[in-house]
PDB file of C-alpha atoms in Angstrom:
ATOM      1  CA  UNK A   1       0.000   0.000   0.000  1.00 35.00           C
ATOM      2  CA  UNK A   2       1.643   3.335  -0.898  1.00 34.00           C
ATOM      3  CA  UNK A   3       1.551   6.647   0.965  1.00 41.00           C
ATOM      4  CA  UNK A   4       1.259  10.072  -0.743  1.00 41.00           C
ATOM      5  CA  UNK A   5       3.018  12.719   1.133  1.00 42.00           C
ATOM      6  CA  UNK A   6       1.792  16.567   0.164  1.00 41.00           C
ATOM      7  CA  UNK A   7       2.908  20.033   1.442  1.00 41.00           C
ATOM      8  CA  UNK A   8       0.802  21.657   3.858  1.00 41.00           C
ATOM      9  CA  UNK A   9       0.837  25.399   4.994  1.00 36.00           C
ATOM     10  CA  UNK A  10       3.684  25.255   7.359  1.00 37.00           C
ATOM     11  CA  UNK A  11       6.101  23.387   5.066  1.00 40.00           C
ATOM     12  CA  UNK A  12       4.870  20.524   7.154  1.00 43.00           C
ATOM     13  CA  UNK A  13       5.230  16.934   5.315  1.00 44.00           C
ATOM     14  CA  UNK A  14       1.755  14.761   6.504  1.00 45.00           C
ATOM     15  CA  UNK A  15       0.335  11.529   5.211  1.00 44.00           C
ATOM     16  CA  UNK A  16      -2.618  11.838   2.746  1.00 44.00           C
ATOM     17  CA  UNK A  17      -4.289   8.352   0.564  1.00 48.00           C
ATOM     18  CA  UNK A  18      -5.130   6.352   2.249  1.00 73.00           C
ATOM     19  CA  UNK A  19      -5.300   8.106   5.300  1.00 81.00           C
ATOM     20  CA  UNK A  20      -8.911   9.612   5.268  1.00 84.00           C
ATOM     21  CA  UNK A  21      -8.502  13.771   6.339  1.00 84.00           C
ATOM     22  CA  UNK A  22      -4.915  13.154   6.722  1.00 82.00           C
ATOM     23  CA  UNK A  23      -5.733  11.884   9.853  1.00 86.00           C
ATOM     24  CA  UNK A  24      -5.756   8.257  11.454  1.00 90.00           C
ATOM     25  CA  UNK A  25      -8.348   6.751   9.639  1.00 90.00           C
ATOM     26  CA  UNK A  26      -7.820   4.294   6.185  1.00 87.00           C
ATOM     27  CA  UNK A  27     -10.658   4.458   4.034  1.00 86.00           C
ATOM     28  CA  UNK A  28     -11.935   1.099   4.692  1.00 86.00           C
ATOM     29  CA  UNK A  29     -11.498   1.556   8.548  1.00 88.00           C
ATOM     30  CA  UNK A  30     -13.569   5.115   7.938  1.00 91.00           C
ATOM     31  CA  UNK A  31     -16.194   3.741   5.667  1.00 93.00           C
ATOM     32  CA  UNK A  32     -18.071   1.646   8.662  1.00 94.00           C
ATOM     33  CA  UNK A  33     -18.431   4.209  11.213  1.00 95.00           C
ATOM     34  CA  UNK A  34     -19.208   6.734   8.566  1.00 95.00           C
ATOM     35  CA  UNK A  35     -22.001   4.925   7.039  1.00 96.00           C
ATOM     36  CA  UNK A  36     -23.366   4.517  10.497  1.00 97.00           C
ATOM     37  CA  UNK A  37     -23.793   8.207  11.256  1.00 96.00           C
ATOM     38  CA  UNK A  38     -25.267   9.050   7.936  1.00 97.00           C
ATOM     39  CA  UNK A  39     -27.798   5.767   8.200  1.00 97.00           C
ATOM     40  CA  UNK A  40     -28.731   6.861  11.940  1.00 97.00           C
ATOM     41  CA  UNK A  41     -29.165  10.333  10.510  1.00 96.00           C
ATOM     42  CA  UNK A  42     -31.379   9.201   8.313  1.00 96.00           C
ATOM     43  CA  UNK A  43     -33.390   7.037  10.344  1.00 96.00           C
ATOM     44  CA  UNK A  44     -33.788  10.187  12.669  1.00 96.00           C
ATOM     45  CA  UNK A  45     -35.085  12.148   9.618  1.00 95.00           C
ATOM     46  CA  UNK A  46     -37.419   8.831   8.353  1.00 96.00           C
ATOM     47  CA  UNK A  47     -38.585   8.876  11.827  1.00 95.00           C
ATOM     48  CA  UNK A  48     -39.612  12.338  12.439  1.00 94.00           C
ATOM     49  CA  UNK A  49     -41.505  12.343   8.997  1.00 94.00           C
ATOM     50  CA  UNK A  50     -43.599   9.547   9.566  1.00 94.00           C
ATOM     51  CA  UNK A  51     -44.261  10.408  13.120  1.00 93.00           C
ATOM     52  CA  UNK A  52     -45.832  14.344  11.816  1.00 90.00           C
ATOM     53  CA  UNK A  53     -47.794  12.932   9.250  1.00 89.00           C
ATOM     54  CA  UNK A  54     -50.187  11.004  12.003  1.00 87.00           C
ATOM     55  CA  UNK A  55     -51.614  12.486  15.490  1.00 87.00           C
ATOM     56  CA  UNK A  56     -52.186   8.359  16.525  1.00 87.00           C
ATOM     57  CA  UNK A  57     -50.528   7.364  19.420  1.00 85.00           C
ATOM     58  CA  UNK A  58     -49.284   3.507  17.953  1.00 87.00           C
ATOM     59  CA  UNK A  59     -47.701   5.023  14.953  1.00 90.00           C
ATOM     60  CA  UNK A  60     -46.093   7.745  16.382  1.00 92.00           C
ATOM     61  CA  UNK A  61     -44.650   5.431  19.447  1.00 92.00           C
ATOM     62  CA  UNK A  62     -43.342   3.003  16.476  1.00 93.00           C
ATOM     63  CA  UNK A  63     -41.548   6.231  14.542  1.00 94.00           C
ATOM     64  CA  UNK A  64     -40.220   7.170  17.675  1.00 94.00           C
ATOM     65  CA  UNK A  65     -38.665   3.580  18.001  1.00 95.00           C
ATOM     66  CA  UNK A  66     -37.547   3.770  15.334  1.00 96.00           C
ATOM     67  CA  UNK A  67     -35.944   7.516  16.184  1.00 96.00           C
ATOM     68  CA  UNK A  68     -34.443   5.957  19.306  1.00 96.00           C
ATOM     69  CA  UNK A  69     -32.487   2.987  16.860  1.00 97.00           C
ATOM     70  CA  UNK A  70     -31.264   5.918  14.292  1.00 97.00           C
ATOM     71  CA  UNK A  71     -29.473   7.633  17.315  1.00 96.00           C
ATOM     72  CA  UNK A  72     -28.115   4.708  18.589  1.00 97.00           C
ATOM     73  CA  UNK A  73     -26.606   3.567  15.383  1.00 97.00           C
ATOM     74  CA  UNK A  74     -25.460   6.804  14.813  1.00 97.00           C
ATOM     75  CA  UNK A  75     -23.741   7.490  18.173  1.00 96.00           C
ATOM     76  CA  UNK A  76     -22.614   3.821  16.970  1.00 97.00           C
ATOM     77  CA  UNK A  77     -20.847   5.298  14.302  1.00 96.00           C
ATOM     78  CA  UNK A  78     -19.399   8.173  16.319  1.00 96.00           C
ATOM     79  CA  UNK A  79     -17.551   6.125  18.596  1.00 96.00           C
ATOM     80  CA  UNK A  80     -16.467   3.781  16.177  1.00 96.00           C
ATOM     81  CA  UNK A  81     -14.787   6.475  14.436  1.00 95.00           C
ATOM     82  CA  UNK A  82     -13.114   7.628  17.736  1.00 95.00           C
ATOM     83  CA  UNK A  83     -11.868   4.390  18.468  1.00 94.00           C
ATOM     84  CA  UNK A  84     -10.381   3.286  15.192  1.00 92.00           C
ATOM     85  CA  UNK A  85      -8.736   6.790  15.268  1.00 93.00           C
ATOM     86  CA  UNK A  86      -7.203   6.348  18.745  1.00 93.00           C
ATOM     87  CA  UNK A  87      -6.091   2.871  17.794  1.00 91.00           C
ATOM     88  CA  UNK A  88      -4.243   4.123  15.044  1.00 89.00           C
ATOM     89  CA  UNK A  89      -2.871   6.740  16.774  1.00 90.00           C
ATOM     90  CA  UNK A  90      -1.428   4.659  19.651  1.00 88.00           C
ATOM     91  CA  UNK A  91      -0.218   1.712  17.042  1.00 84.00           C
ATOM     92  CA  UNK A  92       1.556   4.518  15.015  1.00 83.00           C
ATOM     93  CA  UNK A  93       3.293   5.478  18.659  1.00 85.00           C
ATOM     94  CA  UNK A  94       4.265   2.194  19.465  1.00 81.00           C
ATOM     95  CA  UNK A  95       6.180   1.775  15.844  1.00 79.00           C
ATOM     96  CA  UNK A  96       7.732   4.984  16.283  1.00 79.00           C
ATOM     97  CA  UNK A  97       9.096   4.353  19.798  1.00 80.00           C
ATOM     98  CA  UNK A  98      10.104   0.547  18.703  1.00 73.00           C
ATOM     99  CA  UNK A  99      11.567   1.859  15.449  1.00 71.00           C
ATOM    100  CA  UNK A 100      13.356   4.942  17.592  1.00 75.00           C
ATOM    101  CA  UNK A 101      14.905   2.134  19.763  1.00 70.00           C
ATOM    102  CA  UNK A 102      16.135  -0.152  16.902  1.00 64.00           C
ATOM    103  CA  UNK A 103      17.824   2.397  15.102  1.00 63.00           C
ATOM    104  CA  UNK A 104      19.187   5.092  18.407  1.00 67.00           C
ATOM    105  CA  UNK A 105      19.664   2.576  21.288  1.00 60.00           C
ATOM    106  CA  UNK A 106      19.393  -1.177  20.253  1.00 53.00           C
ATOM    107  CA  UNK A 107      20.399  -3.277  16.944  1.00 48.00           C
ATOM    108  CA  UNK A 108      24.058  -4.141  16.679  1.00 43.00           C
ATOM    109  CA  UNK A 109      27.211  -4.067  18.426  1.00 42.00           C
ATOM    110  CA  UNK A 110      30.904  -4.663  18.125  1.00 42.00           C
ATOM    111  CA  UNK A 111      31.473  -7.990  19.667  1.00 42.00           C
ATOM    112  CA  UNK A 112      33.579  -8.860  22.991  1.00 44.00           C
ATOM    113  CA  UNK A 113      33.154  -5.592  24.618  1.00 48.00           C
ATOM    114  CA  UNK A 114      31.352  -5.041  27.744  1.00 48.00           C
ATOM    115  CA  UNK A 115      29.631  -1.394  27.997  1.00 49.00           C
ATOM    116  CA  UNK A 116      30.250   0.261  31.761  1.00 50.00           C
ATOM    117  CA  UNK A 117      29.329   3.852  32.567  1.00 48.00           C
ATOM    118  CA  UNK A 118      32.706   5.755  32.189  1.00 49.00           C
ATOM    119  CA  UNK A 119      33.549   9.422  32.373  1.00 50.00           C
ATOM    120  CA  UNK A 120      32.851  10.920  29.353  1.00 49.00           C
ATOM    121  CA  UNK A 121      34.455  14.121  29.605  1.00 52.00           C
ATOM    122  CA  UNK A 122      38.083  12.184  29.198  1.00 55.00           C
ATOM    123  CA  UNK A 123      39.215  10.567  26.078  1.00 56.00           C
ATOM    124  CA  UNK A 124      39.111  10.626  22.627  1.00 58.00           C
ATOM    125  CA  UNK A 125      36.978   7.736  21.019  1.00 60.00           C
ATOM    126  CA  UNK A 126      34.075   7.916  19.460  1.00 63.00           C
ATOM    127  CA  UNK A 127      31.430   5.887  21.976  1.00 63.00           C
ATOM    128  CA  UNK A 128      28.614   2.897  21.580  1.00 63.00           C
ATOM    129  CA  UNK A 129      25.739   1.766  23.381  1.00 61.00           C
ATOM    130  CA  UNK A 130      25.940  -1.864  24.550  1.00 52.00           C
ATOM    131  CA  UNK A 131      24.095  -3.197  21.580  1.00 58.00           C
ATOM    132  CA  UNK A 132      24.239   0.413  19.675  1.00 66.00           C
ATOM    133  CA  UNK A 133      24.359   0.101  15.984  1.00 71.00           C
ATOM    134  CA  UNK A 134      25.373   3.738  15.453  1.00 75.00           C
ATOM    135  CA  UNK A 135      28.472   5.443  17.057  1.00 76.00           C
ATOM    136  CA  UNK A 136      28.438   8.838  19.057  1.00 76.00           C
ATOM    137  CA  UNK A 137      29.929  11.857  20.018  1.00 74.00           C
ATOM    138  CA  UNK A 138      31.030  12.312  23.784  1.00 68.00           C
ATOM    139  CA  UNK A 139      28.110  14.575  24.362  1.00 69.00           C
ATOM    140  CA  UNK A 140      25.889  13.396  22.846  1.00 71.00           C
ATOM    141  CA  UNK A 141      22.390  13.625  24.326  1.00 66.00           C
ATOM    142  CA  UNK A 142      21.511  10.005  23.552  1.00 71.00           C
ATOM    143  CA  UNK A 143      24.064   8.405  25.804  1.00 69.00           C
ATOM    144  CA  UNK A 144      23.489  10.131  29.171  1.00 63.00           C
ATOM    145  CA  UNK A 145      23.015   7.343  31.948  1.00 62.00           C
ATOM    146  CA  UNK A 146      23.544   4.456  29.852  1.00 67.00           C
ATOM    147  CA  UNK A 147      26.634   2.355  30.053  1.00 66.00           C
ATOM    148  CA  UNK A 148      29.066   2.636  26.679  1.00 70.00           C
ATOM    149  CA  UNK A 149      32.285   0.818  24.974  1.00 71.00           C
ATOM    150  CA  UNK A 150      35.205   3.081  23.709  1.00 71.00           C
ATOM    151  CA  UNK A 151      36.494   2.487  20.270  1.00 71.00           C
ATOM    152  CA  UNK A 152      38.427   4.295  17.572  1.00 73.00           C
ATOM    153  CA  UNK A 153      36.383   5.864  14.665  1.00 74.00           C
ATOM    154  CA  UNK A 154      37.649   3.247  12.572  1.00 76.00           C
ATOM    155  CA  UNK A 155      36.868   0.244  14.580  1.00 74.00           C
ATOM    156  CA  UNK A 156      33.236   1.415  14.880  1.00 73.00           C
ATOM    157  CA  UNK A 157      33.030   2.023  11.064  1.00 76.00           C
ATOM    158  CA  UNK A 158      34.722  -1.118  10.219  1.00 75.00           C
ATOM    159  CA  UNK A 159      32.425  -3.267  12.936  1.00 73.00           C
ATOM    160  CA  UNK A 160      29.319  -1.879  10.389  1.00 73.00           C
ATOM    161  CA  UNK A 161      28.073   0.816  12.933  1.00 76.00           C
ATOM    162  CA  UNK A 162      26.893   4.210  11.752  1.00 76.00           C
ATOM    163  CA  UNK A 163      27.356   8.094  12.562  1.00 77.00           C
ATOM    164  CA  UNK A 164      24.747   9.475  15.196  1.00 75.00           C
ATOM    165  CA  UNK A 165      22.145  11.355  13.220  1.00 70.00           C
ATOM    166  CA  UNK A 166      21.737  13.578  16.129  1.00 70.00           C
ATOM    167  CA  UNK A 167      25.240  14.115  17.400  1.00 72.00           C
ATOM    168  CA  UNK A 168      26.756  13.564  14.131  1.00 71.00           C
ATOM    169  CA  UNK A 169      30.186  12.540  15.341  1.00 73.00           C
TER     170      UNK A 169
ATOM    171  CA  UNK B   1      -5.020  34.459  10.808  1.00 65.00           C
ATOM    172  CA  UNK B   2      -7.988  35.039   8.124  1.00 79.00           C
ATOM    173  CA  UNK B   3     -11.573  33.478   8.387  1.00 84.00           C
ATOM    174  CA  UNK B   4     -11.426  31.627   5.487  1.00 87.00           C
ATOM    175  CA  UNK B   5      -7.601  30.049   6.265  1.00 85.00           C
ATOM    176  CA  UNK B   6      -8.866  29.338   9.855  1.00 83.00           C
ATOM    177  CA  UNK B   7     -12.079  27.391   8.272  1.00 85.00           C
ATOM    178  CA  UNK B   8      -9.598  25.570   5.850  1.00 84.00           C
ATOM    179  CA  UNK B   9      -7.134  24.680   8.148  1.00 84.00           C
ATOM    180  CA  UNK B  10      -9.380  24.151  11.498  1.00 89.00           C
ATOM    181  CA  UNK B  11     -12.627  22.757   9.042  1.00 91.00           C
ATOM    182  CA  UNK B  12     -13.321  20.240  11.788  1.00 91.00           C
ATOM    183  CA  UNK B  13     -13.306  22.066  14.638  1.00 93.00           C
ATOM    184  CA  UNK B  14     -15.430  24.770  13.278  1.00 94.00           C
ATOM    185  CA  UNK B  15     -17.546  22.077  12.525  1.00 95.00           C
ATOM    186  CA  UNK B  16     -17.291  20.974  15.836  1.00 96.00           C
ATOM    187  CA  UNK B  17     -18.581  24.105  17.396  1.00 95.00           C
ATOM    188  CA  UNK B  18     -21.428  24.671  14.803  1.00 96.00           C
ATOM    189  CA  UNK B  19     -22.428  21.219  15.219  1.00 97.00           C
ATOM    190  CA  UNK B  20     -22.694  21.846  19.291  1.00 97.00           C
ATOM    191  CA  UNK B  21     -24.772  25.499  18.842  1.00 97.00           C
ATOM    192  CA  UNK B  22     -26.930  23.493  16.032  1.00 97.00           C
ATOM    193  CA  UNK B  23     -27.876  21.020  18.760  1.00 97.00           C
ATOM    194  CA  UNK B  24     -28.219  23.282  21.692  1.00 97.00           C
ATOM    195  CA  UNK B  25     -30.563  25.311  19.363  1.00 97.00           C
ATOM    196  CA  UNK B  26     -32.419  21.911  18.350  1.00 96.00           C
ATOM    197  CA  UNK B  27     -32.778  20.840  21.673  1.00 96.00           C
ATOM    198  CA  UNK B  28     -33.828  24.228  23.020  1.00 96.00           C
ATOM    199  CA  UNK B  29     -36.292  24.788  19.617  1.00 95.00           C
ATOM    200  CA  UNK B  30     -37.574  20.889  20.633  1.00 95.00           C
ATOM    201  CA  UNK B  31     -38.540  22.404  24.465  1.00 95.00           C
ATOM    202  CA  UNK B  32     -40.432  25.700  23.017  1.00 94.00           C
ATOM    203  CA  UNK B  33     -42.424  23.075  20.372  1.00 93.00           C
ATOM    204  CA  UNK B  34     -43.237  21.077  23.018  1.00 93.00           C
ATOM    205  CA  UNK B  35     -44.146  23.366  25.765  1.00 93.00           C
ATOM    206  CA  UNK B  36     -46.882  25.492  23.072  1.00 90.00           C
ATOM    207  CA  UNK B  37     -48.918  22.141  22.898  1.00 89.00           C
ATOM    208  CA  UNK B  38     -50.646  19.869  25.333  1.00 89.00           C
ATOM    209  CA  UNK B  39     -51.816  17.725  22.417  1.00 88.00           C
ATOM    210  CA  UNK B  40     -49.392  14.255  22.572  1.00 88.00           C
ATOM    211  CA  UNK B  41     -49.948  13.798  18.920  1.00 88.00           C
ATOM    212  CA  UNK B  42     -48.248  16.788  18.508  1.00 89.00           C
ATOM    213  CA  UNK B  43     -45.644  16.875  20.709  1.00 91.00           C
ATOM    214  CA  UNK B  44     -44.524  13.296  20.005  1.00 91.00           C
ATOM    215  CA  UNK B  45     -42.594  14.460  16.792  1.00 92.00           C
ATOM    216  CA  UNK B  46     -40.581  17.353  18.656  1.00 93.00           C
ATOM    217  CA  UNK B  47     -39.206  14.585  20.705  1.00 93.00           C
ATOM    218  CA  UNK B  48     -37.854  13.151  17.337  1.00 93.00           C
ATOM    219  CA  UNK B  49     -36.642  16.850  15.940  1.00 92.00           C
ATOM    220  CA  UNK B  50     -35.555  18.413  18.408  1.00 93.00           C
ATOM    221  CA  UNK B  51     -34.650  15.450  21.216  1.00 94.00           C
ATOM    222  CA  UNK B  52     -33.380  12.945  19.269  1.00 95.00           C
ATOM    223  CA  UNK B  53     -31.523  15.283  16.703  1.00 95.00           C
ATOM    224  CA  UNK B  54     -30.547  17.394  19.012  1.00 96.00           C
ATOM    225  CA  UNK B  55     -28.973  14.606  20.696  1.00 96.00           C
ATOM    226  CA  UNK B  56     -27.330  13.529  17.372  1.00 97.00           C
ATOM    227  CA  UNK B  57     -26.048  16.968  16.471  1.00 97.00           C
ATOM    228  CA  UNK B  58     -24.368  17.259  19.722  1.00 97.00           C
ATOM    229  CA  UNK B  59     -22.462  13.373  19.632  1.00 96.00           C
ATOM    230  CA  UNK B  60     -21.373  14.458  15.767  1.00 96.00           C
ATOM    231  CA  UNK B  61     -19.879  17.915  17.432  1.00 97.00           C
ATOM    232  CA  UNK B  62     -17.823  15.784  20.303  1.00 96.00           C
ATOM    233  CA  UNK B  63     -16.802  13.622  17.484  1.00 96.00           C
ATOM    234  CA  UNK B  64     -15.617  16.750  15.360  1.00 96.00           C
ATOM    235  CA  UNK B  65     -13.922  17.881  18.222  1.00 95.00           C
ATOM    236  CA  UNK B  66     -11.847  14.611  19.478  1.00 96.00           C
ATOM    237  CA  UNK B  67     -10.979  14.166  15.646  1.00 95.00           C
ATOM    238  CA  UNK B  68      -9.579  17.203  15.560  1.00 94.00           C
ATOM    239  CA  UNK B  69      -7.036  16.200  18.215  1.00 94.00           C
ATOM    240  CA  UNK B  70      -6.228  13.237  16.988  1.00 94.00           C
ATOM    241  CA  UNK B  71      -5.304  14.577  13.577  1.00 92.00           C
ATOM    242  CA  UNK B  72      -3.142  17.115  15.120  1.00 92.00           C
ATOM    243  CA  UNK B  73      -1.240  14.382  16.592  1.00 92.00           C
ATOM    244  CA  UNK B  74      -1.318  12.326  13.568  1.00 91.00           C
ATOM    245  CA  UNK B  75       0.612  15.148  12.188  1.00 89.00           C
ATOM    246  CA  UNK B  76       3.093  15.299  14.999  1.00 89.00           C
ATOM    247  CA  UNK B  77       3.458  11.497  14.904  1.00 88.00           C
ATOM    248  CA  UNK B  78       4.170  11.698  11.103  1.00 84.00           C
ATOM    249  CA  UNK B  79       6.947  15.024  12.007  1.00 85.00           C
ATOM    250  CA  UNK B  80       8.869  12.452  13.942  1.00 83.00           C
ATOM    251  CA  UNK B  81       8.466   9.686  11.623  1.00 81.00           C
ATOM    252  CA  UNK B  82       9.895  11.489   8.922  1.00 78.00           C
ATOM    253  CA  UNK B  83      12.665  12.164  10.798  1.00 78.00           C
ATOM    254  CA  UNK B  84      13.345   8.976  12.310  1.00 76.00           C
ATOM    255  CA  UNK B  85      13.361   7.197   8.732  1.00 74.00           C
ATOM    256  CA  UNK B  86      15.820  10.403   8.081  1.00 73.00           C
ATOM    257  CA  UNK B  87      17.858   9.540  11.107  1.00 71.00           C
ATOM    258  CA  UNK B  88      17.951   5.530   9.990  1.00 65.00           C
ATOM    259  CA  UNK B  89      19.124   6.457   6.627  1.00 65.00           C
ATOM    260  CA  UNK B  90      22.102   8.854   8.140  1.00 60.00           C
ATOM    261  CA  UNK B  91      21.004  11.848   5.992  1.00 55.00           C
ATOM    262  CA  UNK B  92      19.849  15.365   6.330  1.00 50.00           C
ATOM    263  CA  UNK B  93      16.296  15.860   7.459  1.00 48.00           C
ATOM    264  CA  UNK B  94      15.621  17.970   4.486  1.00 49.00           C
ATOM    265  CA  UNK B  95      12.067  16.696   3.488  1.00 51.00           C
ATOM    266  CA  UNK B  96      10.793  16.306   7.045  1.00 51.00           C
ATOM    267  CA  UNK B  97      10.965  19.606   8.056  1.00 53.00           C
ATOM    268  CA  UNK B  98       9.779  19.419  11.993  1.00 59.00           C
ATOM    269  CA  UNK B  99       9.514  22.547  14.342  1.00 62.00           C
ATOM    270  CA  UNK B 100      11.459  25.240  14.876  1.00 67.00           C
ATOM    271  CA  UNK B 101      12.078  24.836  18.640  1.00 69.00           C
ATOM    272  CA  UNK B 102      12.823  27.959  20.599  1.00 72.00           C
ATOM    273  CA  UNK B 103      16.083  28.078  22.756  1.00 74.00           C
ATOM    274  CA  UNK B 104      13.199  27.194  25.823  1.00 75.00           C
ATOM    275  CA  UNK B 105      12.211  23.980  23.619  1.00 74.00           C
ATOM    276  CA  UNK B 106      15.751  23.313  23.229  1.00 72.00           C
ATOM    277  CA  UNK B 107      16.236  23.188  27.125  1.00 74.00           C
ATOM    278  CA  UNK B 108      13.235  21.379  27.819  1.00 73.00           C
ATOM    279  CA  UNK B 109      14.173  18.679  24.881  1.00 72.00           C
ATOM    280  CA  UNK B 110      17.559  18.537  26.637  1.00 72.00           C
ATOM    281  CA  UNK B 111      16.051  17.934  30.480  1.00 71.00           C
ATOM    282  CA  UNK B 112      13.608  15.281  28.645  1.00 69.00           C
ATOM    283  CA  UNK B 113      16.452  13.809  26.771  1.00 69.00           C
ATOM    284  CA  UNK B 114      19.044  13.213  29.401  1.00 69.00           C
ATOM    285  CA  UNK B 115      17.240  12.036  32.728  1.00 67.00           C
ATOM    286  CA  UNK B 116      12.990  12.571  31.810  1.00 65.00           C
ATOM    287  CA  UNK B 117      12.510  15.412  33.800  1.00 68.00           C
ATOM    288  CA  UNK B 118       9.889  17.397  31.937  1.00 63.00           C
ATOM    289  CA  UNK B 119       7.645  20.842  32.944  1.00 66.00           C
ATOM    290  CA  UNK B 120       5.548  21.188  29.957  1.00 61.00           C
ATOM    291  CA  UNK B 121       5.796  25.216  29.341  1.00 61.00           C
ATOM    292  CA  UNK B 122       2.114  26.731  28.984  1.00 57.00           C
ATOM    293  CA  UNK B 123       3.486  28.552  25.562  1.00 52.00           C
ATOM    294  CA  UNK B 124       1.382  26.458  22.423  1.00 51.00           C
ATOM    295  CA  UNK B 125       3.657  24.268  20.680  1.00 48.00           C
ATOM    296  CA  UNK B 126       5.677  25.979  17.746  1.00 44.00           C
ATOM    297  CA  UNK B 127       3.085  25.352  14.676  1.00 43.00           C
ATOM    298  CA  UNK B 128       0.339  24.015  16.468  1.00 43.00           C
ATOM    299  CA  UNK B 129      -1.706  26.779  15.052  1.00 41.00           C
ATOM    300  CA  UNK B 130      -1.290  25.751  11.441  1.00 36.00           C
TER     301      UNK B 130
END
C-alpha cells in the first residue's frame, strides 16, 4: 500500500491516501463508522416524517422507536470512528518508539566488549551503546546514563556501525 | 489568521462548534415546540426533531472535536516519523521539516532527553496553530 506525502501550509510533510482527512483513519477503517452516522441520521429524519404525518398514538410510538435505533446507530458510528482513530494513533506510537529504539539505542554491536558507565568528559573515542548500531559523540544527548564501549572511529566504522544522526560525530 | 484560512485549516473544529450550537438550538427549539402544545400527537414528533436530533447533532460535534485532536497528533506522529526514517538512513532531514524549537524547547528537549525530567511550558507548541 503506498503513501502520498503533500505540502501543507507550514512546510509541514503529513500523510494523505489512504489516510482519510490526513488523519488516522484508512478508508476502509472510515467507511463503517461513517455509514453509520449518515444511516442513523437518516433514520432520525425517516422517523420524524412519519411520526408528523399522524396524530395516533401507535404510529407515532413506532416512529419514535424507530428515532431511538437511528441515534443509537449513529452514536454507533461516532464512537467507532473515535476508536479506530485512537487505535491508530497509539499503534503509530508504538512503531515509532520501537523503530526509535532499533535504530538510536538497540540493533548491533561490536562484539567482545562489555559497555560500563565511564567518564565521558576524558578521552578521545568515538562511543557505543551496549548493543548500539550507530556510534556517538562524547556529548551526545543520547548516551546520558547508559553504560558505553570506547572504540576508535575506525573500529566502529569497520564493525558496520553508523554516525549518530543527532550528534553527528 | 484570516476566516477563510482558519475554516480551511481548522474545518473540523469549526464544525465541531457549529455542530454543538446546532444542537443546543435543536434541543432548546424541541422544548419551546413542546411546551406550546398539550396535544401528545403533537408533541410526540418534537421529541424526534428536536430530542433525538438534538442529541445527534451534539455526539457528531464531540466527534468533530476529538478528531480534531487526533489529527493534530497524527501530524506530529508523522513530524517524527519522517525524521526517524531520516535519522535511519544517516542523511539530512531535508524533506521532514519538523519545528522550529525555541532556545526554551531546546532546554526542555535537553532535560527530557538526558534524565525525563519534563515541565511542559504553557506557551502552544511551535506550529500548532497551522
Amino acid at each position: 500500500m503506498t503513501t502520498a506525502v503533500s505540502r501543507r501550509p507550514g512546510g509541514r510533510s503529513v500523510a494523505t491516501a489512504p489516510w482519510v482527512f490526513n488523519g488516522p483513519w484508512q478508508r476502509r477503517e472510515a467507511a463503517w463508522p461513517a455509514a453509520r452516522i449518515v444511516a442513523g441520521a437518516a433514520l432520525i429524519g425517516i422517523a420524524w416524517y412519519g411520526c408528523s404525518g399522524t396524530l395516533g398514538w401507535e404510529e407515532q410510538s413506532t416512529w419514535i422507536a424507530v428515532g431511538a435505533i437511528g441515534l443509537i446507530v449513529a452514536l454507533s458510528g461516532v464512537a467507532g470512528w473515535i476508536r479506530v482513530g485512537l487505535r491508530n494513533v497509539r499503534r503509530l506510537e508504538r512503531l515509532l518508539v520501537g523503530s526509535a529504539h532499533e535504530h538510536l539505542i538497540g540493533g548491533r554491536a561490536i562484539p567482545g566488549q562489555d559497555a560500563q558507565i565511564i567518564d565521558i568528559t576524558t578521552g578521545r573515542g568515538v562511543l557505543i551503546t551496549a548493543r548500539g548500531s550507530t556510534f556517538h559523540r562524547r556529548d551526545c544527548l543520547l548516551l546520558a546514563g547508559k553504560p558505553v564501549v570506547e572504540h576508535g572511529r575506525d573500529d566502529a566504522t569497520r564493525a558496520g556501525l553508523s554516525a549518530c544522526g543527532m550528534c553527528v560525530p | 489568521m484570516n476566516i477563510t484560512a482558519f475554516f480551511r485549516t481548522q474545518w473540523d473544529r469549526a464544525g465541531a462548534w457549529i455542530c454543538i450550537a446546532a444542537g443546543a438550538v435543536v434541543l432548546f427549539a424541541g422544548w419551546w415546540g413542546i411546551s406550546g402544545t398539550t396535544e401528545v400527537g403533537r408533541q410526540l414528533p418534537f421529541i424526534i426533531s428536536g430530542g433525538l436530533f438534538g442529541v445527534f447533532l451534539l455526539g457528531l460535534g464531540g466527534m468533530l472535536w476529538v478528531s480534531a485532536d487526533l489529527r493534530d497528533e497524527w501530524r506530529e506522529l508523522w513530524a517524527i516519523r519522517s525524521a526517524l526514517a531520516a535519522i535511519a538512513n544517516n542523511r539530512e532531514s531535508e524533506h521532514a521539516p519538523g519545528p522550529r524549537l525555541t532556545q526554551q524547547e531546546r532546554n526542555e528537549a535537553a532535560a527530557l532527553l538526558t534524565d525525563g525530567t519534563w515541565t511542559p511550558s504553557d506557551r502552544r507548541p511551535v506550529g500548532s496553530e497551522a
